[in-house]
Short mmCIF file of C-alpha atoms and ligand atoms in Angstrom, two decimals:
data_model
loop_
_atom_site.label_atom_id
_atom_site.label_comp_id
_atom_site.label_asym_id
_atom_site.label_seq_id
_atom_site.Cartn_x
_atom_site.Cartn_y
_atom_site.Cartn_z
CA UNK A 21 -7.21 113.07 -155.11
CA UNK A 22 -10.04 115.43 -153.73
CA UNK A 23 -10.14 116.76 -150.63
CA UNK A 24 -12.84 118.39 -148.44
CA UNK A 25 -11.52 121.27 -146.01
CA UNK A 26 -13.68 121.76 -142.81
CA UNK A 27 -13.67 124.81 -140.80
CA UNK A 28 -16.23 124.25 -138.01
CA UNK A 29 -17.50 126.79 -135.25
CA UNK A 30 -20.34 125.76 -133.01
CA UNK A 31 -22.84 127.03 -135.39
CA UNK A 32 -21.43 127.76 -138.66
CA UNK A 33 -19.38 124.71 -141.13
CA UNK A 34 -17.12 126.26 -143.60
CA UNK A 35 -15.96 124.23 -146.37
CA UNK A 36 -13.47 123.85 -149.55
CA UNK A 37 -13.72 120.55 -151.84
CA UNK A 38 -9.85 120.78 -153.40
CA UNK A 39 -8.63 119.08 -156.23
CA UNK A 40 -4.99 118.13 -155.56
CA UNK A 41 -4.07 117.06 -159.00
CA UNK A 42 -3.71 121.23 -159.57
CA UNK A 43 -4.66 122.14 -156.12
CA UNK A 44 -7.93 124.26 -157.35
CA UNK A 45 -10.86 124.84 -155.66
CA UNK A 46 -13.91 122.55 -157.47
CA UNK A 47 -16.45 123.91 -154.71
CA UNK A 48 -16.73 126.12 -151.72
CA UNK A 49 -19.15 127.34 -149.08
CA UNK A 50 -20.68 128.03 -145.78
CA UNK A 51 -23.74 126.11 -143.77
CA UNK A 52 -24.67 128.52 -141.91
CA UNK A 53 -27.27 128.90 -138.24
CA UNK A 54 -26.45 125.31 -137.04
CA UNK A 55 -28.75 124.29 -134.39
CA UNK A 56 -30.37 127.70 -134.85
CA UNK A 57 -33.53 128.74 -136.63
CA UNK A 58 -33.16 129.82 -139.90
CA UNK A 59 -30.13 127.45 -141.15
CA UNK A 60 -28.63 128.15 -144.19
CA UNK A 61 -26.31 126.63 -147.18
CA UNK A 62 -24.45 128.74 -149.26
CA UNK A 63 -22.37 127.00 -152.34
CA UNK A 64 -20.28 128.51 -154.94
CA UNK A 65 -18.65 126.89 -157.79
CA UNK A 66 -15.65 126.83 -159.68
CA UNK A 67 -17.70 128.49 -162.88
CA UNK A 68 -18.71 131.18 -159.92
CA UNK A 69 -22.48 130.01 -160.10
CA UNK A 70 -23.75 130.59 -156.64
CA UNK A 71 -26.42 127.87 -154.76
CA UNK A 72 -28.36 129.36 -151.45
CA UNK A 73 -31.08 127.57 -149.72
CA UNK A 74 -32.68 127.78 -146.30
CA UNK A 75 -32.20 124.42 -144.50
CA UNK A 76 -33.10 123.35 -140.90
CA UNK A 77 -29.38 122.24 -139.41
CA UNK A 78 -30.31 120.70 -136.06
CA UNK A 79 -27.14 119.50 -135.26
CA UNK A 80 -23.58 119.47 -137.53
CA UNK A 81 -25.06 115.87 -139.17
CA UNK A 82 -27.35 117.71 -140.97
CA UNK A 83 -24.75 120.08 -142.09
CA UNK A 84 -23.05 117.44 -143.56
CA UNK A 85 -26.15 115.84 -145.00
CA UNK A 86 -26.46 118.55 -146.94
CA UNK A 87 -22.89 119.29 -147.82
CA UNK A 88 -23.21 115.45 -149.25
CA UNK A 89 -26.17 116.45 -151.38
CA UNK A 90 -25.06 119.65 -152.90
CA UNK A 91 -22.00 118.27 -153.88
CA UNK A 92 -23.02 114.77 -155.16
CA UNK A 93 -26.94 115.70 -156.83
CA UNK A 94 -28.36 116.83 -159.42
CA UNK A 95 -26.82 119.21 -162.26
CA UNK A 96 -23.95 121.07 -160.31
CA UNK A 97 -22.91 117.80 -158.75
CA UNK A 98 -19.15 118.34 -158.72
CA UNK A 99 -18.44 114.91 -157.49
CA UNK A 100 -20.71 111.26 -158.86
CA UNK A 101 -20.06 109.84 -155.71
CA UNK A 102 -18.69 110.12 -152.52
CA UNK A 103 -15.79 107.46 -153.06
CA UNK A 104 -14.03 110.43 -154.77
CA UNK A 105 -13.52 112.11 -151.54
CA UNK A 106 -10.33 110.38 -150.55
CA UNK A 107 -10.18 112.37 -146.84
CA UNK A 108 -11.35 115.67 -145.18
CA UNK A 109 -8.91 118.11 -143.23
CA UNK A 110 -10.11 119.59 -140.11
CA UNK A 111 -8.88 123.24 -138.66
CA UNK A 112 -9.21 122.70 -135.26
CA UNK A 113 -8.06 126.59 -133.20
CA UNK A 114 -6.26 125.04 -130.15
CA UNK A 115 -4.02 122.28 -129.98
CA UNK A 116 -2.16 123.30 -126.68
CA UNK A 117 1.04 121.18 -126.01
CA UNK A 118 -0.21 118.00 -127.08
CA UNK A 119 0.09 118.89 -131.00
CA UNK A 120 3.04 120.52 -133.13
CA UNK A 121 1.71 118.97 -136.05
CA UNK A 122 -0.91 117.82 -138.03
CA UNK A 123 -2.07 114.17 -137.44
CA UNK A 124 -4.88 111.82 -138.15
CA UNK A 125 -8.36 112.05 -136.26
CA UNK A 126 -8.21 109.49 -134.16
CA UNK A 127 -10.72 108.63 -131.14
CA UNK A 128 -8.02 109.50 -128.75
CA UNK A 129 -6.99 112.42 -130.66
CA UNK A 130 -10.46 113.72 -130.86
CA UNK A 131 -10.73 113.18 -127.11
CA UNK A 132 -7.74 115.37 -126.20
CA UNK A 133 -9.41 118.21 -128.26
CA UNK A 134 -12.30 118.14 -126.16
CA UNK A 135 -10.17 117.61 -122.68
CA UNK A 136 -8.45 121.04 -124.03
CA UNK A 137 -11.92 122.30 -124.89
CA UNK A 138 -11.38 125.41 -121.78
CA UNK A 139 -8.68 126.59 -123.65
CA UNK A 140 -10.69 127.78 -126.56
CA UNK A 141 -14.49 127.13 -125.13
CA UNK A 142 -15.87 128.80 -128.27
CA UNK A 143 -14.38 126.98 -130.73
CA UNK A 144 -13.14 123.31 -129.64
CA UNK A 145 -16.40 121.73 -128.67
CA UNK A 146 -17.62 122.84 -132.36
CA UNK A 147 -14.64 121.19 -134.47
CA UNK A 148 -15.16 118.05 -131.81
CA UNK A 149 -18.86 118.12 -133.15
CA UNK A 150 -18.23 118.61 -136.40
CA UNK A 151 -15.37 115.17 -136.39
CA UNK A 152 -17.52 112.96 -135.32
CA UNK A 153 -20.62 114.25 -137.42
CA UNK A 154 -18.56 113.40 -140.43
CA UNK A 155 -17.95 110.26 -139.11
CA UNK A 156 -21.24 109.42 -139.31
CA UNK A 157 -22.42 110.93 -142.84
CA UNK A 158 -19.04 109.96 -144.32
CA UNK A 159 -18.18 106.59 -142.73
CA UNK A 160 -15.19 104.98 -140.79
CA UNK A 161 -13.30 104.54 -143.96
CA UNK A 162 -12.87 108.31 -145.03
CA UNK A 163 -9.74 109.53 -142.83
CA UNK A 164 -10.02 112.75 -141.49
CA UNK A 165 -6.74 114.80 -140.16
CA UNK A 166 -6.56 117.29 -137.68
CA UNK A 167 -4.35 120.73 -138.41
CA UNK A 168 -3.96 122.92 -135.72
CA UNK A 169 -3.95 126.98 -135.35
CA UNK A 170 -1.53 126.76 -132.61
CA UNK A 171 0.76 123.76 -133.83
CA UNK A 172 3.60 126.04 -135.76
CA UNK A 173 3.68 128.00 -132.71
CA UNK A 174 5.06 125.02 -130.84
CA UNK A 175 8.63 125.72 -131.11
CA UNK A 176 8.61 128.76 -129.13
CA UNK A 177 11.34 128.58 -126.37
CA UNK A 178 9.54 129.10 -122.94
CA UNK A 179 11.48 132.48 -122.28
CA UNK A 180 9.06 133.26 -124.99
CA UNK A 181 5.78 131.23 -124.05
CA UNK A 182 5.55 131.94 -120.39
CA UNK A 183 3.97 134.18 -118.56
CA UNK A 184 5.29 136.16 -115.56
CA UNK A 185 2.46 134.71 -113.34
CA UNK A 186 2.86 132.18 -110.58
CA UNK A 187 4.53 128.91 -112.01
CA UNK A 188 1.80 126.77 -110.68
CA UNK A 189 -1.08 128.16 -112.91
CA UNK A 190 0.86 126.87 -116.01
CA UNK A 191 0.75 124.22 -114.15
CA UNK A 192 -2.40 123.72 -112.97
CA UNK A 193 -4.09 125.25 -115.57
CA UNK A 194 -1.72 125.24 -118.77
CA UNK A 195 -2.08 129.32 -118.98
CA UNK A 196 0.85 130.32 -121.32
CA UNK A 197 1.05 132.22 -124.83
CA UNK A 198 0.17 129.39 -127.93
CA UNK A 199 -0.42 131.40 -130.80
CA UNK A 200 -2.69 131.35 -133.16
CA UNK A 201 -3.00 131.96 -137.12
CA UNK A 202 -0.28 129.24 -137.27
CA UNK A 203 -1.39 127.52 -140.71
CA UNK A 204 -1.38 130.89 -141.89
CA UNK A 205 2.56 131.92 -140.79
CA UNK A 206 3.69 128.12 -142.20
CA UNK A 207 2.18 129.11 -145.41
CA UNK A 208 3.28 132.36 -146.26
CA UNK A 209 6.70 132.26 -144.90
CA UNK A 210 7.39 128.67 -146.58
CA UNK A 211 5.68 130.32 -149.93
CA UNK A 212 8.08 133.45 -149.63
CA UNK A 213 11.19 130.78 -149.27
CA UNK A 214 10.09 129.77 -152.65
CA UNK A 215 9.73 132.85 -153.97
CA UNK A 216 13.22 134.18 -152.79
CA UNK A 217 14.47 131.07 -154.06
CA UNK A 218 15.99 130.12 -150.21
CA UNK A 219 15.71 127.40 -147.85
CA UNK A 220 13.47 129.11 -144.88
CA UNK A 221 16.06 127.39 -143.08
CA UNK A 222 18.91 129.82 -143.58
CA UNK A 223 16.18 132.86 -143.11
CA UNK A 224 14.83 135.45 -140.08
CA UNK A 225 11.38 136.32 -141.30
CA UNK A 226 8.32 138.42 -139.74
CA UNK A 227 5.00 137.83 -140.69
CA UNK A 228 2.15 140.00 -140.50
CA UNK A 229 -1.01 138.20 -140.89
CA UNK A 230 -3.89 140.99 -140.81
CA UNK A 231 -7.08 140.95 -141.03
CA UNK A 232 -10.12 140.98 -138.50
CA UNK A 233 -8.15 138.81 -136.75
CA UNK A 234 -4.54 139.45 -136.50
CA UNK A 235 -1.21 138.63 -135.45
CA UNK A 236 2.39 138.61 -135.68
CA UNK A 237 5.27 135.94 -135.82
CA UNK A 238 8.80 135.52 -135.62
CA UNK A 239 10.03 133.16 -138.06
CA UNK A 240 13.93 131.89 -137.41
CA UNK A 241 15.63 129.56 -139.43
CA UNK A 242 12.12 127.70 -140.56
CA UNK A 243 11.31 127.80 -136.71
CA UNK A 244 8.43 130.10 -135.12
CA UNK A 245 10.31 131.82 -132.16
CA UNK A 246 7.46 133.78 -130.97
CA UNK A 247 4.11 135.49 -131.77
CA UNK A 248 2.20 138.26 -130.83
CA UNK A 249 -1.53 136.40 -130.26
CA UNK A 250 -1.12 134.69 -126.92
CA UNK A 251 -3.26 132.34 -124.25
CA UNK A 252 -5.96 133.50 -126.55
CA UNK A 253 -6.10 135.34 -129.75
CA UNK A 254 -6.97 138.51 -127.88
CA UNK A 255 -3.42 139.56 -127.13
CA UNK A 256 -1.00 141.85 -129.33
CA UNK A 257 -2.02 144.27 -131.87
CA UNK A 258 -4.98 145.94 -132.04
CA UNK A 259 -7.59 144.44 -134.19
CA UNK A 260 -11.28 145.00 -135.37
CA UNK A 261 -13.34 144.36 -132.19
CA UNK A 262 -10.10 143.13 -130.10
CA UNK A 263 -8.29 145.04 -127.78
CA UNK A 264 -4.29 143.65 -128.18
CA UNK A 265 -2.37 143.77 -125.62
CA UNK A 266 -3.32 145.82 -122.52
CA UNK A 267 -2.11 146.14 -118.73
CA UNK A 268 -4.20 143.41 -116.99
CA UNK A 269 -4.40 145.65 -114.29
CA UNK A 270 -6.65 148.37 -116.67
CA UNK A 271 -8.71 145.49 -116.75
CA UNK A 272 -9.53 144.69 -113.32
CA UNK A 273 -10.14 148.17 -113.11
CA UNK A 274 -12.90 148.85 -115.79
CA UNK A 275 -14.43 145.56 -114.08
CA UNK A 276 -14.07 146.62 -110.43
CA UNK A 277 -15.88 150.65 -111.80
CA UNK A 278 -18.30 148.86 -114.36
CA UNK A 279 -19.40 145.89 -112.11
CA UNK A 280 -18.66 143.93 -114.81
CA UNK A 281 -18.44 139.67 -114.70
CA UNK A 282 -15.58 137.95 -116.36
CA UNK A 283 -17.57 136.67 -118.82
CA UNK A 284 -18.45 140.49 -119.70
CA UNK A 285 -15.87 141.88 -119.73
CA UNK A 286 -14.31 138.92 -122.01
CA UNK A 287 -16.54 139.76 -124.36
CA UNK A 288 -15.90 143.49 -123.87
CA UNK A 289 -12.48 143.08 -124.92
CA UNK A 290 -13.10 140.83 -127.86
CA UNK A 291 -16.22 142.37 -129.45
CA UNK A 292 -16.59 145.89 -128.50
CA UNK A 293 -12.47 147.23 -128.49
CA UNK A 294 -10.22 147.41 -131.07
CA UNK A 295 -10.78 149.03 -133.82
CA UNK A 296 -14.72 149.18 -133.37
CA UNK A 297 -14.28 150.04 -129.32
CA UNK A 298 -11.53 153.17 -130.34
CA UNK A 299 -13.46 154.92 -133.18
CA UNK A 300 -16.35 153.89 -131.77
CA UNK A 301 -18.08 153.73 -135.95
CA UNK A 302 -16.26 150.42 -137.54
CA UNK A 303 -14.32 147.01 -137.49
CA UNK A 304 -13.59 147.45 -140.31
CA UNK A 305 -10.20 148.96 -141.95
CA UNK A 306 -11.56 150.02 -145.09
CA UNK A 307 -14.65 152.12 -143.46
CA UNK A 308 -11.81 152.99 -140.75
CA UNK A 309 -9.73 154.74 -143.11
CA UNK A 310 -12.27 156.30 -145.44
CA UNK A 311 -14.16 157.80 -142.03
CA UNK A 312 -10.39 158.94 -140.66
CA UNK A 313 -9.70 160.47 -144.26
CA UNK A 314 -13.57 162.34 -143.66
CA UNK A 315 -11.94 163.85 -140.37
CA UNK A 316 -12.78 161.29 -137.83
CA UNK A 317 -10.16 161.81 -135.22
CA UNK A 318 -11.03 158.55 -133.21
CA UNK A 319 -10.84 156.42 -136.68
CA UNK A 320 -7.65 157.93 -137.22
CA UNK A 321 -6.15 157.08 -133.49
CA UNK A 322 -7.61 153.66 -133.92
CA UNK A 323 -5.34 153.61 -137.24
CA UNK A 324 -2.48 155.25 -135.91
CA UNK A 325 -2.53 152.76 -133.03
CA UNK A 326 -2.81 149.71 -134.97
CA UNK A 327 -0.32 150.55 -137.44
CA UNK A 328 2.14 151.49 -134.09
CA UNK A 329 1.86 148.29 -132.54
CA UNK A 330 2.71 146.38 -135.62
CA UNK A 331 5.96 148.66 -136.09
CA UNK A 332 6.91 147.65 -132.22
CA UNK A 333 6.50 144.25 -133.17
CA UNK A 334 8.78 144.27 -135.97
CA UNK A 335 11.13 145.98 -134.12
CA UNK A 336 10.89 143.90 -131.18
CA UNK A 337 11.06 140.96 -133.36
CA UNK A 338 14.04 141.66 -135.75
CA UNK A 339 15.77 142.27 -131.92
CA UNK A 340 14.52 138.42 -130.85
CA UNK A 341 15.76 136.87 -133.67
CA UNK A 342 19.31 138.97 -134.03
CA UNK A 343 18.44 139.96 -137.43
CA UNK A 344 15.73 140.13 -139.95
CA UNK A 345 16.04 139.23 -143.92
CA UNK A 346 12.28 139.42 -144.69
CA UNK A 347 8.98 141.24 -143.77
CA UNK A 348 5.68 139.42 -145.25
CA UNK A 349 2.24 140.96 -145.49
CA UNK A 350 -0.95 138.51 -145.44
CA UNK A 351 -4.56 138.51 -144.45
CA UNK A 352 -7.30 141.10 -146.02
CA UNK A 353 -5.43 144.11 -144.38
CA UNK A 354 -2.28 142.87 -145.46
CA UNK A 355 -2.75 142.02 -148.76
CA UNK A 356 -5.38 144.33 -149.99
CA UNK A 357 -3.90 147.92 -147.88
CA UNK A 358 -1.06 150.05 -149.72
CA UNK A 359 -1.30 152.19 -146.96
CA UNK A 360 -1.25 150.09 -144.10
CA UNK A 361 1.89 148.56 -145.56
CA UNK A 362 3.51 152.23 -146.72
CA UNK A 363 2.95 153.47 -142.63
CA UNK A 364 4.17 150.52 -141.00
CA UNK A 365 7.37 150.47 -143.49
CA UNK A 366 7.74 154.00 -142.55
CA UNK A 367 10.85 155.39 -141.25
CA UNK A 368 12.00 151.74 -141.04
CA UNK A 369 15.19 152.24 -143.02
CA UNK A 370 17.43 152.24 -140.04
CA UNK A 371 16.72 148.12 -139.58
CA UNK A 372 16.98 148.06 -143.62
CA UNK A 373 13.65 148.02 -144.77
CA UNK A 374 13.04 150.20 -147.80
CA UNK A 375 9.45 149.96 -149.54
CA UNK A 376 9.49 150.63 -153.06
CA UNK A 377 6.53 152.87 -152.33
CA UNK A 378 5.07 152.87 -156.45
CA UNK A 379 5.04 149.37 -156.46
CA UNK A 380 3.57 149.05 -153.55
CA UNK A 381 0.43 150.72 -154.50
CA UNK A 382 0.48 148.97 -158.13
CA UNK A 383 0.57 145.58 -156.64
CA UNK A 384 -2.01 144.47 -154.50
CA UNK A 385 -3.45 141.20 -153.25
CA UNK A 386 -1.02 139.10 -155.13
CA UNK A 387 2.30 137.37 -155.12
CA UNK A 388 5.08 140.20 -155.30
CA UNK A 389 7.85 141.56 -153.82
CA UNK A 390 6.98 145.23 -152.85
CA UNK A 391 10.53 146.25 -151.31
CA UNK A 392 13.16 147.93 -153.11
CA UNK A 393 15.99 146.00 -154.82
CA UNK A 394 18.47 147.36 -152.86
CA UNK A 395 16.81 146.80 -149.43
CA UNK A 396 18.60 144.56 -147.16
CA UNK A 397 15.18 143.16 -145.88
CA UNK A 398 13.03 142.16 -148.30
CA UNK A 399 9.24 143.16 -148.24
CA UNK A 400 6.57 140.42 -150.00
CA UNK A 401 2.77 140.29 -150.48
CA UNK A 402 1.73 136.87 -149.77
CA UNK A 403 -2.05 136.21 -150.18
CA UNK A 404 -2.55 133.33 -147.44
CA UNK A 405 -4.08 130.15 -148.11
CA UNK A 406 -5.12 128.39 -145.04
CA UNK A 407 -7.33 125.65 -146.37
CA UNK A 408 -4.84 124.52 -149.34
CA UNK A 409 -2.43 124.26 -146.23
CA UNK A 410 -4.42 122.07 -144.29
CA UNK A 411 -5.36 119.78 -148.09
CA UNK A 412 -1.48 119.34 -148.46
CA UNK A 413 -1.57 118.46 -144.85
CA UNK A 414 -4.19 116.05 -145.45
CA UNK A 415 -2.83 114.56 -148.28
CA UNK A 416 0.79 114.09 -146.69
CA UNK A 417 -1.10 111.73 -143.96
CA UNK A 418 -3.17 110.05 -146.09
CA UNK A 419 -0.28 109.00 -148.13
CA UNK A 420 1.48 107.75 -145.62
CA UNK A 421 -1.32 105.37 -143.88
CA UNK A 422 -2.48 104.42 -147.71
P1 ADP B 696 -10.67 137.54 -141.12
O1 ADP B 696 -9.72 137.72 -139.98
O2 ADP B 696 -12.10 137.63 -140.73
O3 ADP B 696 -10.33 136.36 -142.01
P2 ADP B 696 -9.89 139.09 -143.46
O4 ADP B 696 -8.52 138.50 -143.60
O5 ADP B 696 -10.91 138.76 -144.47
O6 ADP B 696 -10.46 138.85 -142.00
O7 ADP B 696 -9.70 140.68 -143.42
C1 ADP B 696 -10.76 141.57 -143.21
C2 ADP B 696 -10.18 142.98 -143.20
O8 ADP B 696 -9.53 143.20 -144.45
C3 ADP B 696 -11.23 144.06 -143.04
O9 ADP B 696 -10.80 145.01 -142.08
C4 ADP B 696 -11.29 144.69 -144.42
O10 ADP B 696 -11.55 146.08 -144.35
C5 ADP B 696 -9.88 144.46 -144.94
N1 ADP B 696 -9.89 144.45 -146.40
C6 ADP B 696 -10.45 143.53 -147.21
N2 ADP B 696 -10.32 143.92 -148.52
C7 ADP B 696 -9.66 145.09 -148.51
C8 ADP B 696 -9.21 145.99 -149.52
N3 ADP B 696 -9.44 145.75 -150.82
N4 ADP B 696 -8.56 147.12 -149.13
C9 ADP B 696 -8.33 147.36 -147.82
N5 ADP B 696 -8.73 146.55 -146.82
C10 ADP B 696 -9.37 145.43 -147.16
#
C-alpha cells in the first residue's frame, strides 16, 4: 500500500509518497509559491536524485497537477499509475475540541476545519484548500484522512487546559491551551515504549520536541496531561522567532508605547522574538551557539534562556505527573544538539536524571539511549517522524472502511 502525506500551508504543499510494505520513503518534496509568482516544485528521490522546476501554481489544483505528473511520468516515475495510491493523509494544525483523533475527510469533517479556521487563520484555510484540491485531481474514490496537531493533546484535564480568564470567552470564543506538535509527542513517546521494552501505559514521560518550533509535553500513563504550546503555538519556551511564554500584561504595554495593532504585534511576537528578537543576529541554534561561543553576550542569554525554560518545564512537569521515568529529545535541536541536551540535563540529578555525558556527544540524531545505566529516569534520542505517523494513521482508517 502507498501512501501520499500532505502538509499544506496557504502557499506552500509539502509531500511524502510512503511505501507501507517497509514504511520507506519512495518520493518526497515541496511545491512551493502557490498562488504566487514564481511557483516552484522541488522532488527528491529515494536514489537522492533531485527534480526542480519553476511552475505557475495558481491555486493548490495545480499543485497537485503537478505532484500527479512528477510522480506518474516519464523516467523517475515512481508510481505507473495513480491506482497505486491507495489514500493520502492530511496534517491539518488545529483540530480544537471536535477531534482527539485521526478520522476520514469527510464533507462535514472538512467543514468543521474551516468553521475552526480563527483558531489557526494561517494555517486551516490552506489544509481546507488543499482537501478539496485533491479531491478534484485525485477523485472521490481516493480516501483522504485527517490527523491533527492538536488531537493527542486532547486528554488534558481542564485544570490544565484553561485559562484564568473570564469563563465566558472559552465559551464564546473557545480560547483555551490545545497544544500543538501532537503527532510528534505520540510518536516519539510510543517509539521510546518500544525501545524500553514497556507499555507507555505503565510510564510518566516528558518530551521535548525542539526545533524552530518547539514545545513540551507531559506524557502519563500513554495519556498527554499537559503541554507547554498553548491557544497558539506561541506560548512556552522560547523558540527561533517566538517569544514563549510572557506576562500578557508586557504585551499590552509594548503595544500601548509602540502604537502597535494586534495584528503587529502578533507578528512581533512570532517572527521577530525568540531567539532572533533576543540576540538580535539568528533563529537559528546552530549560528546561535557558534556567535555566543565568538563572545556574543545576547546569543548567549538567548541560549541560556531557552535552555532555562525547558529545565522549568521538566521540573514543573515531573511535579504534574507525581513522577517521571523518562526524558525524550526530538526535533532538529533535540536530536542534532549535545549541548543543548548536556545543559538542560544539568544539575538535574536531584529528580534522577543522570546523562551519560560521552555518549551523549557520540550519539547524535539517532535512536539511543543517552542516560546513564544507573539513572532512575531514563534519557532517549528519538528522531521524530511526523509524516510516517500520519501514513500509519492513514492506513489504520483505510483498513477499516476497505
Ligand atoms: P522546524 O520546527 O522548522 O521543523 P527543525 O526541527 O528542522 O525545525 O529544527 C531546526 C533547528 O534545528 C535549527 O535551530 C537548527 O539550528 C537546529 N539544527 C539542525 N541540525 C542541527 C545540528 N546538526 N546541530 C545543532 N542544531 C541543529
Amino acid at each position: 500500500m502507498k501512501i501520499l502525506v500532505i502538509n499544506a500551508g496557504s502557499s506552500s504543499l509539502k509531500y511524502q509518497l510512503i511505501d507501507m510494505e517497509d514504511e520507506h520513503v519512495i518520493a518526497k518534496g515541496n511545491c512551493d509559491r502557490i498562488g504566487i509568482d514564481g511557483g516552484c516544485i522541488t522532488h527528491k528521490l529515494a536514489n537522492g536524485k533531485v527534480i526542480t522546476e519553476d511552475c505557475q501554481f495558481n491555486d493548490h489544483a495545480d499543485a497537485f497537477k503537478k505532484l500527479v505528473e512528477v510522480l506518474t511520468k516519464g523516467c523517475d516515475a515512481v508510481v505507473k499509475n495513480l491506482n497505486e495510491i491507495t489514500a493520502i493523509g492530511h496534517r491539518i494544525v488545529q483540530g480544537a475540541e471536535h477531534f482527539s483523533e485521526s478520522v476520514l475527510a469527510t464533507d462535514e469533517v472538512v467543514q468543521k476545519i474551516e468553521d475552526i479556521s480563527d483558531l489557526a487563520p494561517l494555517h486551516n484555510p490552506g489544509h481546507v484548500q488543499a482537501i478539496r484540491a485533491c479531491k478534484k485531481v485525485f477523485g472521490p474514490d481516493v480516501p483522504e484522512v485527517v490527523v491533527f496537531d492538536t488531537a493527542f493533546h486532547q486528554t488534558m484535564p481542564p485544570k490544565a487546559y484553561m485559562f484564568g480568564t473570564p469563563y465566558e470567552y472559552y465559551e464564546k470564543y473557545n480560547v483555551r491551551k490545545y497544544g500543538f506538535h501532537g503527532t510528534s509527542h505520540r510518536f516519539v513517546s510510543n517509539k521510546l515504549a518500544k525501545c524500553l521494552g514497556r507499555d507507555l501505559k505503565d510510564l510518566k514521560v516528558i518530551t521535548c520536541h525542539l526545533g524552530n518550533g518547539s514545545s513540551i509535553a507531559a506524557i502519563d500513563h500513554g495519556k498527554c496531561v499537559d503541554t507547554s504550546m498553548g491557544f497558539t503555538p506561541l506560548d512556552g519556551i522560547l523558540m527561533g522567532t517566538r517569544s514563549g511564554c510572557i506576562d500578557a500584561s508586557a504585551v499590552l504595554y509594548i503595544m500601548e508605547n509602540e502604537k502597535l495593532t494586534a495584528s503587529e504585534m502578533n507578528m512581533i511576537l512570532n517572527k521577530q522574538s525568540g531567539y532572533l528578537g533576543v540576540s538580535g543576529i539568528t533563529s537559528d541554534d546552530r549560528d546561535l551557539r557558534k556567535a555566543a561561543a565568538e563572545g556574543n553576550k545576547r546569543a548567549k542569554l538567548a541560549g541560556e534562556m531557552q535552555r532555562y525554560h525547558i529545565k522549568k518545564y521538566i521540573g514543573a512537569y515531573a511535579a504534574a505527573m507525581g513522577g517521571l521515568d523518562a526524558i525524550v529529545f526530538t526535533g532538529g535541536i533535540g536530536e542534532n544538539s549535545a549541548s543543548l541536551r548536556e545543559e538542560v540535563c544539568d544539575h538535574m540529578q536531584f529528580l534522577g536524571i543522570e546523562l551519560d555525558t560521552d555518549k551523549n556527544i557520540m550519539c547524535n540524531a539517532q535512536e539511543v539511549e543517552v542516560s546513564m545505566p544507573y539513572s532512575k529516569v531514563k534519557v532517549w534520542i528519538i528522531p521524530t517522524n511526523e509524516e510516517l505517523l500520519i501514513a500509519r494513521d492513514t492506513k489504520e482508517i483505510v483498513e477499516k472502511i476497505r
